[in-house]
CSV table of C-alpha atoms and ligand atoms in Angstrom, one decimal:
chain,number,residue,atom,x,y,z
A,15,MET,CA,18.7,-9.4,-4.4
A,16,ARG,CA,20.3,-6.0,-4.6
A,17,LYS,CA,17.8,-3.3,-3.0
A,18,PRO,CA,17.7,-0.2,-5.2
A,19,LEU,CA,18.9,2.7,-4.6
A,20,ILE,CA,17.5,6.1,-6.1
A,21,ALA,CA,20.0,9.1,-5.7
A,22,GLY,CA,19.9,12.6,-6.1
A,23,ASN,CA,22.7,14.6,-6.8
A,24,TRP,CA,22.1,18.5,-6.4
A,25,LYS,CA,25.6,19.7,-7.7
A,26,MET,CA,25.6,23.3,-7.1
A,27,ASN,CA,21.9,24.1,-6.5
A,28,LYS,CA,19.6,25.2,-3.6
A,29,THR,CA,20.2,27.4,-0.6
A,30,VAL,CA,19.7,26.2,2.8
A,31,SER,CA,16.0,27.6,2.9
A,32,GLU,CA,15.4,26.0,-0.6
A,33,SER,CA,16.9,22.7,0.4
A,34,VAL,CA,14.8,22.8,3.6
A,35,GLU,CA,11.3,23.5,1.7
A,36,PHE,CA,12.4,20.4,-0.6
A,37,ALA,CA,13.3,18.4,2.3
A,38,ARG,CA,9.8,19.0,4.2
A,39,GLU,CA,7.7,18.2,1.3
A,40,PHE,CA,9.8,15.4,-0.1
A,41,VAL,CA,9.6,13.2,3.2
A,42,GLY,CA,5.7,13.1,3.3
A,43,LYS,CA,5.6,12.1,-0.3
A,44,VAL,CA,8.0,9.2,0.0
A,45,SER,CA,7.0,7.7,3.6
A,46,ASP,CA,5.7,4.7,2.0
A,47,VAL,CA,8.5,3.9,0.4
A,48,ASN,CA,10.6,0.8,2.0
A,49,ASP,CA,11.7,-1.5,-0.8
A,50,ARG,CA,14.3,0.6,-2.0
A,51,ASP,CA,17.0,3.1,-0.5
A,52,ILE,CA,16.5,7.1,-1.1
A,53,LEU,CA,19.2,9.2,-0.7
A,54,ILE,CA,20.1,13.1,-1.4
A,55,CYS,CA,23.4,14.4,-1.8
A,56,PRO,CA,23.1,18.3,-1.7
A,57,PRO,CA,25.5,21.2,-1.0
A,58,PHE,CA,27.8,20.9,2.1
A,59,THR,CA,26.0,23.9,3.4
A,60,SER,CA,22.3,22.1,3.4
A,61,LEU,CA,23.8,19.0,5.0
A,62,TYR,CA,22.9,20.1,9.0
A,63,ALA,CA,19.9,21.6,8.3
A,64,MET,CA,18.2,18.3,6.0
A,65,ARG,CA,20.0,16.1,8.5
A,66,GLU,CA,17.3,17.4,11.3
A,67,ILE,CA,14.6,16.7,8.5
A,68,PHE,CA,15.5,13.4,7.2
A,69,LYS,CA,16.2,12.2,11.2
A,70,ASP,CA,13.9,9.2,11.8
A,71,THR,CA,12.9,9.0,7.9
A,72,GLY,CA,14.1,6.4,5.6
A,73,VAL,CA,15.9,9.0,3.6
A,74,LYS,CA,19.5,9.1,3.8
A,75,LEU,CA,22.1,12.2,3.1
A,76,GLY,CA,25.1,12.1,1.2
A,77,ALA,CA,27.9,14.7,0.0
A,78,GLN,CA,29.3,15.3,-3.4
A,79,ASN,CA,32.6,15.3,-2.9
A,80,MET,CA,35.4,15.2,0.3
A,81,TYR,CA,39.2,15.1,0.7
A,82,TYR,CA,40.8,12.1,2.1
A,83,LYS,CA,42.4,13.7,5.4
A,84,ASP,CA,40.8,13.9,8.6
A,85,SER,CA,41.8,17.5,9.1
A,86,GLY,CA,44.9,20.4,8.9
A,87,ALA,CA,46.0,22.8,6.4
A,88,TYR,CA,43.7,21.9,3.6
A,89,THR,CA,41.8,25.6,2.7
A,90,GLY,CA,38.3,24.6,1.4
A,91,GLU,CA,38.0,21.2,1.7
A,92,ILE,CA,35.8,18.9,4.0
A,93,SER,CA,36.8,15.9,5.7
A,94,PRO,CA,35.6,12.4,6.2
A,95,LEU,CA,35.0,12.7,10.0
A,96,MET,CA,32.9,16.2,9.4
A,97,LEU,CA,30.6,14.4,6.8
A,98,LYS,CA,30.2,11.5,9.4
A,99,ASP,CA,29.3,14.2,12.2
A,100,VAL,CA,26.8,16.0,9.9
A,101,GLY,CA,25.0,12.8,9.3
A,102,CYS,CA,26.1,11.4,6.2
A,103,ASP,CA,26.0,7.8,4.9
A,104,TYR,CA,27.1,8.1,1.4
A,105,VAL,CA,29.5,10.3,-0.6
A,106,ILE,CA,29.8,10.8,-4.6
A,107,LEU,CA,33.7,10.2,-5.6
A,108,GLY,CA,35.0,10.6,-8.6
A,109,HIS,CA,32.0,12.4,-10.4
A,110,SER,CA,32.9,13.5,-14.3
A,111,GLU,CA,32.4,17.0,-13.3
A,112,ARG,CA,35.1,16.5,-10.3
A,113,ARG,CA,37.2,14.7,-13.0
A,114,HIS,CA,37.0,17.2,-16.1
A,115,ILE,CA,36.7,20.4,-14.3
A,116,PHE,CA,38.6,20.2,-11.4
A,117,GLY,CA,41.1,17.6,-12.6
A,118,GLU,CA,40.9,14.9,-10.2
A,119,ASP,CA,42.8,11.9,-11.5
A,120,ASP,CA,42.3,8.2,-10.5
A,121,ASN,CA,45.0,8.2,-7.7
A,122,LEU,CA,43.2,11.4,-6.0
A,123,ILE,CA,39.9,9.5,-6.4
A,124,ASN,CA,41.2,6.3,-4.8
A,125,GLU,CA,42.5,8.3,-1.9
A,126,LYS,CA,39.0,9.5,-1.3
A,127,VAL,CA,37.2,6.0,-1.8
A,128,VAL,CA,40.0,4.3,0.8
A,129,ALA,CA,39.3,7.3,3.3
A,130,ALA,CA,35.7,7.1,2.8
A,131,VAL,CA,35.5,3.4,3.5
A,132,SER,CA,37.8,3.6,6.6
A,133,HIS,CA,35.3,6.1,8.2
A,134,GLY,CA,32.2,3.7,7.3
A,135,LEU,CA,31.1,6.1,4.5
A,136,ILE,CA,29.8,4.3,1.7
A,137,PRO,CA,31.6,5.7,-1.5
A,138,ILE,CA,29.7,6.3,-5.0
A,139,LEU,CA,32.3,5.7,-7.2
A,140,CYS,CA,31.5,7.3,-10.7
A,141,VAL,CA,33.1,5.9,-13.8
A,142,GLY,CA,32.1,7.0,-17.6
A,143,GLU,CA,33.4,7.9,-20.9
A,144,LEU,CA,33.8,10.8,-23.2
A,145,LEU,CA,32.0,10.7,-26.5
A,146,GLU,CA,35.2,10.6,-28.0
A,147,ASP,CA,36.0,7.5,-26.0
A,148,ARG,CA,32.6,5.9,-27.4
A,149,GLU,CA,33.1,7.0,-31.0
A,150,ALA,CA,37.2,5.3,-30.8
A,151,GLY,CA,35.7,2.0,-29.4
A,152,LYS,CA,37.5,2.7,-25.9
A,153,THR,CA,34.3,2.6,-23.4
A,154,PHE,CA,35.3,-0.6,-21.6
A,155,ASP,CA,39.2,0.4,-21.6
A,156,VAL,CA,37.9,3.7,-19.8
A,157,VAL,CA,35.3,2.5,-17.7
A,158,GLY,CA,37.4,-0.4,-16.5
A,159,ASN,CA,40.7,1.4,-15.8
A,160,GLN,CA,38.4,4.1,-13.5
A,161,LEU,CA,36.6,1.3,-11.7
A,162,GLU,CA,40.3,-1.0,-11.0
A,163,ARG,CA,42.2,2.3,-10.2
A,164,GLY,CA,39.3,3.6,-8.2
A,165,LEU,CA,38.9,0.5,-5.9
A,166,LYS,CA,42.8,0.1,-5.2
A,167,GLY,CA,43.2,-1.4,-1.8
A,168,ILE,CA,39.6,-1.7,-1.3
A,169,SER,CA,38.4,-5.3,-0.1
A,170,SER,CA,35.2,-7.6,-0.7
A,171,LYS,CA,34.3,-6.9,3.1
A,172,ASP,CA,33.9,-3.0,2.3
A,173,ASN,CA,30.6,-1.8,1.3
A,174,PHE,CA,30.6,0.6,-2.1
A,175,VAL,CA,28.5,1.7,-4.9
A,176,VAL,CA,29.4,1.9,-8.4
A,177,ALA,CA,27.6,4.6,-10.6
A,178,TYR,CA,28.3,4.5,-14.6
A,179,GLU,CA,27.5,8.1,-15.9
A,180,PRO,CA,28.6,8.3,-19.7
A,181,VAL,CA,29.9,12.1,-19.7
A,182,TRP,CA,27.8,12.6,-23.0
A,183,ALA,CA,24.3,11.9,-21.5
A,184,ILE,CA,25.2,14.1,-18.4
A,185,GLY,CA,22.9,17.1,-18.3
A,186,THR,CA,22.3,16.9,-22.0
A,187,GLY,CA,19.0,15.4,-22.0
A,188,LYS,CA,20.8,12.4,-24.2
A,189,THR,CA,20.0,9.1,-22.2
A,190,ALA,CA,22.0,5.9,-22.9
A,191,THR,CA,19.2,3.5,-24.1
A,192,PRO,CA,18.8,1.0,-21.4
A,193,GLU,CA,20.5,-1.5,-23.8
A,194,LEU,CA,23.7,0.4,-24.2
A,195,ALA,CA,23.9,1.3,-20.4
A,196,GLU,CA,22.9,-2.6,-19.3
A,197,GLU,CA,26.1,-3.7,-21.7
A,198,VAL,CA,28.5,-1.3,-19.8
A,199,HIS,CA,26.7,-2.4,-16.4
A,200,SER,CA,27.1,-6.2,-17.3
A,201,PHE,CA,31.1,-5.4,-18.3
A,202,LEU,CA,31.4,-3.5,-14.8
A,203,ARG,CA,30.1,-6.3,-12.9
A,204,GLU,CA,32.3,-9.0,-14.7
A,205,LYS,CA,34.9,-6.6,-13.7
A,206,LEU,CA,34.3,-6.5,-10.1
A,207,ALA,CA,34.0,-10.3,-10.4
A,208,SER,CA,37.5,-10.2,-11.5
A,209,LEU,CA,38.4,-7.8,-8.7
A,210,PHE,CA,36.7,-9.3,-5.8
A,211,GLY,CA,35.0,-12.5,-6.8
A,212,LYS,CA,31.6,-13.4,-8.0
A,213,GLU,CA,29.9,-13.5,-4.7
A,214,LYS,CA,30.7,-9.7,-4.1
A,215,ALA,CA,30.2,-8.5,-7.4
A,216,GLU,CA,26.7,-9.7,-7.0
A,217,THR,CA,26.0,-7.7,-4.2
A,218,VAL,CA,27.4,-4.6,-5.4
A,219,ARG,CA,24.9,-1.7,-6.6
A,220,ILE,CA,25.4,-0.2,-9.8
A,221,LEU,CA,23.8,3.0,-10.5
A,222,TYR,CA,22.8,4.6,-13.9
A,223,GLY,CA,23.5,8.5,-14.2
A,224,GLY,CA,22.9,10.7,-17.0
A,225,SER,CA,19.7,12.5,-17.9
A,226,VAL,CA,17.7,10.0,-15.8
A,227,LYS,CA,13.9,11.0,-15.9
A,228,PRO,CA,10.5,10.1,-14.9
A,229,GLU,CA,10.0,9.1,-18.5
A,230,ASN,CA,12.9,6.9,-19.0
A,231,VAL,CA,13.7,5.2,-15.3
A,232,ASN,CA,11.4,2.3,-15.7
A,233,GLY,CA,12.9,1.3,-18.9
A,234,LEU,CA,16.5,1.8,-17.2
A,235,MET,CA,15.2,0.0,-14.0
A,236,ALA,CA,14.3,-3.1,-16.1
A,237,MET,CA,17.4,-4.2,-16.7
A,238,LYS,CA,19.1,-6.9,-14.8
A,239,ASN,CA,22.5,-5.0,-14.0
A,240,ILE,CA,21.1,-1.8,-13.2
A,241,ASP,CA,20.2,-1.3,-9.6
A,242,GLY,CA,19.6,2.6,-9.3
A,243,ALA,CA,19.9,6.0,-10.6
A,244,LEU,CA,21.9,9.2,-9.7
A,245,VAL,CA,19.8,12.2,-10.7
A,246,GLY,CA,20.8,15.2,-11.5
A,247,GLY,CA,18.5,17.4,-13.1
A,248,ALA,CA,15.2,15.6,-12.4
A,249,SER,CA,16.3,15.4,-8.7
A,250,LEU,CA,15.7,19.2,-8.2
A,251,LYS,CA,12.0,19.3,-8.4
A,252,VAL,CA,10.0,17.3,-5.9
A,253,ASP,CA,7.4,15.7,-8.1
A,254,SER,CA,9.8,14.4,-10.8
A,255,PHE,CA,12.1,13.1,-8.1
A,256,VAL,CA,9.2,11.4,-6.0
A,257,LYS,CA,8.1,10.2,-9.7
A,258,ILE,CA,11.7,8.5,-10.0
A,259,VAL,CA,11.6,6.9,-6.8
A,260,LYS,CA,8.6,5.1,-7.0
A,261,PHE,CA,9.5,3.8,-10.6
A,262,GLY,CA,7.6,0.8,-11.5
A,263,ARG,CA,4.6,1.6,-9.3
B,211,13P,P1,21.7,15.0,-15.0
B,211,13P,O1,20.8,13.8,-14.5
B,211,13P,O2,21.4,16.2,-15.0
B,211,13P,O3,22.1,14.4,-16.3
B,211,13P,O4,23.1,14.6,-14.4
B,211,13P,C1,23.3,13.5,-13.8
B,211,13P,C2,24.4,13.2,-13.1
B,211,13P,O5,25.7,13.8,-13.3
B,211,13P,C3,24.6,12.9,-11.5
B,211,13P,O6,25.6,12.7,-11.0
């Protein structure tokens, strides 16, 4: 059985004081949740303050990106050591906004995934097709390649999470239907089985991301191969994120 993981990706939103206010209210509202993992990935600047509030609660912290070196002359970057030190358990890597706005390619993302794992951080590797890929019938090719290239050098003993985020569904209000998402999730699980063996593939959590809301989370989570959600906009308000965390109740 895969334990569901509900993750909030705040992207470039919230100051430290806004993050702290959210965190204080949020922990009180999810203290009765223990049958699923809860994760928030705020901006780097909020990590330290939120760590103090999430200490001794079930809520985990993650980052939205990192560089793959431990330290050095890399102006503007953050290392895996720094993320561990500030209390992160997870790091989102290869998000479509990193790929498409900041030009990250599969090689760079792979370096980051390998570095995360070697520092004991759990990478959430994001894959997803553009609308034009989908319309050209290339969805499986695109996400299959992103998965295989992103996980090069990773072994079946390593702990990682995959997130399927169709680019056309991110921030657009257009969610993939549960059936359409499930088709890609089940393809990704087969691909994981071909890379790491069936036994490992059955344990890897594959999250869905793209306009997840309280109104559509139950349908998505009912699918066999959807093991959680990576939530953008709807994770910015306590009430809507709590409702998503408590899906199915
Ligand atoms: P939205 O939920 O705002 O569509 O964002 C999805 C996403 O990119 C999460 O990483």
